[in-house]
């Protein structure tokens, strides 16, 4: 399940469920970069853009690499450990005192669905090689026209 967890994180890094969010300052404050924020100011962040930032994720930011979330624990046994990221650079579930209370439950549910589906079926992408689905960022995210796949029974 460690690799599944890393794959889910990597998927949400590239395609966050809520791509843009904002908060309103309740008091005057100063951001870590020195920017002064007055009470009542709305501050927005773009999780979609942050997930594609070379400054945060390195030169391979465009690659789907679940391994960026893993650390080898036992080379011989091929055991991996999950390495979380700073929630302020990976704000898919918010960060700080406003972090999503359902984050762990969401991961449990996602892992259960993924493992249940993949245990019984093969999921094959129907996109042509090199074709990227068009991501549409509204209040919540989706792929234009969905993401075409073929489901094959593993027993048949």
Short mmCIF file of C-alpha atoms in Angstrom, two decimals:
data_model
loop_
_atom_site.label_atom_id
_atom_site.label_comp_id
_atom_site.label_asym_id
_atom_site.label_seq_id
_atom_site.Cartn_x
_atom_site.Cartn_y
_atom_site.Cartn_z
CA UNK A 1 0.00 0.00 0.00
CA UNK A 2 3.00 2.33 0.35
CA UNK A 3 3.41 2.59 -3.44
CA UNK A 4 -0.35 3.09 -3.84
CA UNK A 5 -0.23 5.95 -1.32
CA UNK A 6 2.71 7.51 -3.18
CA UNK A 7 0.88 7.13 -6.50
CA UNK A 8 -2.19 8.88 -5.09
CA UNK A 9 -0.04 11.76 -3.80
CA UNK A 10 1.71 12.06 -7.16
CA UNK A 11 -1.63 12.03 -9.00
CA UNK A 12 -2.99 14.79 -6.77
CA UNK A 13 0.24 16.77 -7.13
CA UNK A 14 -0.33 16.94 -10.88
CA UNK A 15 -4.14 17.02 -10.79
CA UNK A 16 -5.29 18.46 -7.44
CA UNK A 17 -9.00 17.99 -6.67
CA UNK A 18 -9.26 21.68 -5.71
CA UNK A 19 -6.79 23.50 -7.99
CA UNK A 20 -7.23 27.02 -6.62
CA UNK A 21 -8.19 28.16 -3.14
CA UNK A 22 -8.08 31.27 -1.00
CA UNK A 23 -8.36 32.46 2.57
CA UNK A 24 -9.20 35.79 4.15
CA UNK A 25 -6.79 37.25 6.70
CA UNK A 26 -8.44 37.63 10.10
CA UNK A 27 -5.58 39.78 11.45
CA UNK A 28 -2.74 41.82 9.99
CA UNK A 29 0.11 39.44 9.21
CA UNK A 30 3.39 39.09 7.34
CA UNK A 31 4.06 36.19 4.97
CA UNK A 32 7.39 34.31 5.17
CA UNK A 33 8.69 36.25 2.14
CA UNK A 34 8.05 39.57 3.93
CA UNK A 35 4.79 40.50 2.19
CA UNK A 36 2.49 42.45 4.53
CA UNK A 37 -1.13 41.27 4.58
CA UNK A 38 -3.83 43.53 6.03
CA UNK A 39 -6.82 42.13 7.93
CA UNK A 40 -9.63 41.32 5.48
CA UNK A 41 -7.30 40.74 2.52
CA UNK A 42 -8.06 37.63 0.46
CA UNK A 43 -4.93 35.55 -0.20
CA UNK A 44 -5.11 32.88 -2.91
CA UNK A 45 -2.84 29.98 -3.78
CA UNK A 46 -2.83 27.83 -6.88
CA UNK A 47 -2.28 24.16 -5.98
CA UNK A 48 -2.28 23.21 -9.69
CA UNK A 49 0.61 25.60 -10.42
CA UNK A 50 2.44 24.64 -7.22
CA UNK A 51 2.32 20.97 -8.27
CA UNK A 52 4.14 21.96 -11.46
CA UNK A 53 6.74 24.23 -9.90
CA UNK A 54 10.33 23.31 -10.74
CA UNK A 55 11.41 25.27 -7.68
CA UNK A 56 9.38 22.93 -5.43
CA UNK A 57 9.57 19.59 -7.31
CA UNK A 58 12.80 19.83 -9.28
CA UNK A 59 13.59 19.56 -13.00
CA UNK A 60 11.52 16.37 -13.38
CA UNK A 61 8.33 18.08 -12.12
CA UNK A 62 6.42 17.12 -15.31
CA UNK A 63 7.07 13.39 -14.85
CA UNK A 64 4.67 11.14 -12.98
CA UNK A 65 7.09 9.65 -10.44
CA UNK A 66 5.52 8.13 -7.30
CA UNK A 67 9.08 7.31 -6.21
CA UNK A 68 9.60 10.98 -5.28
CA UNK A 69 7.41 10.19 -2.24
CA UNK A 70 9.36 7.08 -1.24
CA UNK A 71 12.59 6.18 0.52
CA UNK A 72 14.23 2.75 0.39
CA UNK A 73 14.25 1.13 3.82
CA UNK A 74 15.70 -2.26 2.89
CA UNK A 75 17.51 -2.46 -0.45
CA UNK A 76 17.73 -6.27 -0.48
CA UNK A 77 14.06 -6.82 0.39
CA UNK A 78 12.86 -3.97 -1.83
CA UNK A 79 11.03 -2.33 1.08
CA UNK A 80 10.01 1.30 0.82
CA UNK A 81 8.82 3.89 3.31
CA UNK A 82 6.52 6.82 2.51
CA UNK A 83 8.11 10.26 2.86
CA UNK A 84 5.55 13.01 3.28
CA UNK A 85 6.07 16.52 1.98
CA UNK A 86 5.63 19.86 3.67
CA UNK A 87 1.88 20.55 3.46
CA UNK A 88 2.62 24.18 2.53
CA UNK A 89 4.38 23.04 -0.67
CA UNK A 90 1.78 20.30 -1.26
CA UNK A 91 -1.48 22.02 -0.22
CA UNK A 92 -3.91 19.44 -1.67
CA UNK A 93 -5.49 19.02 1.79
CA UNK A 94 -4.76 22.59 2.94
CA UNK A 95 -2.04 23.26 5.52
CA UNK A 96 -1.45 24.44 9.05
CA UNK A 97 -4.38 24.74 11.47
CA UNK A 98 -6.86 24.54 8.56
CA UNK A 99 -5.62 21.17 7.24
CA UNK A 100 -8.44 18.86 6.16
CA UNK A 101 -9.67 16.77 9.09
CA UNK A 102 -10.73 14.03 6.67
CA UNK A 103 -7.33 13.68 4.97
CA UNK A 104 -6.48 10.27 6.44
CA UNK A 105 -10.02 8.97 5.86
CA UNK A 106 -9.82 10.16 2.24
CA UNK A 107 -6.55 8.25 1.74
CA UNK A 108 -8.05 5.12 3.29
CA UNK A 109 -11.04 5.31 0.97
CA UNK A 110 -8.92 6.01 -2.12
CA UNK A 111 -6.59 3.10 -1.35
CA UNK A 112 -9.51 0.77 -0.77
CA UNK A 113 -11.12 1.69 -4.09
CA UNK A 114 -7.84 1.47 -6.03
CA UNK A 115 -6.87 -1.88 -4.52
CA UNK A 116 -10.39 -3.30 -4.97
CA UNK A 117 -10.61 -2.27 -8.62
CA UNK A 118 -7.05 -3.31 -9.54
CA UNK A 119 -7.40 -6.65 -7.77
CA UNK A 120 -10.32 -7.61 -10.03
CA UNK A 121 -9.65 -5.62 -13.21
CA UNK A 122 -6.97 -4.31 -15.54
CA UNK A 123 -7.46 -0.63 -16.30
CA UNK A 124 -6.06 0.25 -19.74
CA UNK A 125 -5.78 3.85 -20.96
CA UNK A 126 -7.53 4.45 -24.27
CA UNK A 127 -5.56 7.59 -25.04
CA UNK A 128 -3.17 7.49 -27.96
CA UNK A 129 0.53 7.62 -27.06
CA UNK A 130 1.62 11.19 -26.39
CA UNK A 131 -1.93 12.54 -26.02
CA UNK A 132 -2.53 14.36 -22.75
CA UNK A 133 -6.09 14.67 -21.41
CA UNK A 134 -7.24 18.28 -21.03
CA UNK A 135 -7.51 19.21 -17.36
CA UNK A 136 -10.34 21.58 -16.47
CA UNK A 137 -9.92 23.49 -13.23
CA UNK A 138 -13.14 24.79 -11.70
CA UNK A 139 -14.10 24.70 -8.04
CA UNK A 140 -13.23 21.03 -8.32
CA UNK A 141 -11.20 19.41 -11.08
CA UNK A 142 -12.10 17.13 -13.95
CA UNK A 143 -10.82 15.96 -17.33
CA UNK A 144 -12.55 17.31 -20.43
CA UNK A 145 -14.64 14.44 -21.77
CA UNK A 146 -13.49 12.24 -18.88
CA UNK A 147 -10.46 9.97 -18.98
CA UNK A 148 -11.12 7.15 -21.45
CA UNK A 149 -10.14 3.70 -20.16
CA UNK A 150 -11.00 0.10 -20.96
CA UNK A 151 -11.74 -2.21 -18.04
CA UNK A 152 -10.66 -5.84 -18.49
CA UNK A 153 -11.59 -8.66 -16.11
CA UNK A 154 -8.41 -10.22 -14.68
CA UNK A 155 -10.05 -13.68 -14.62
CA UNK A 156 -11.13 -13.63 -18.23
#
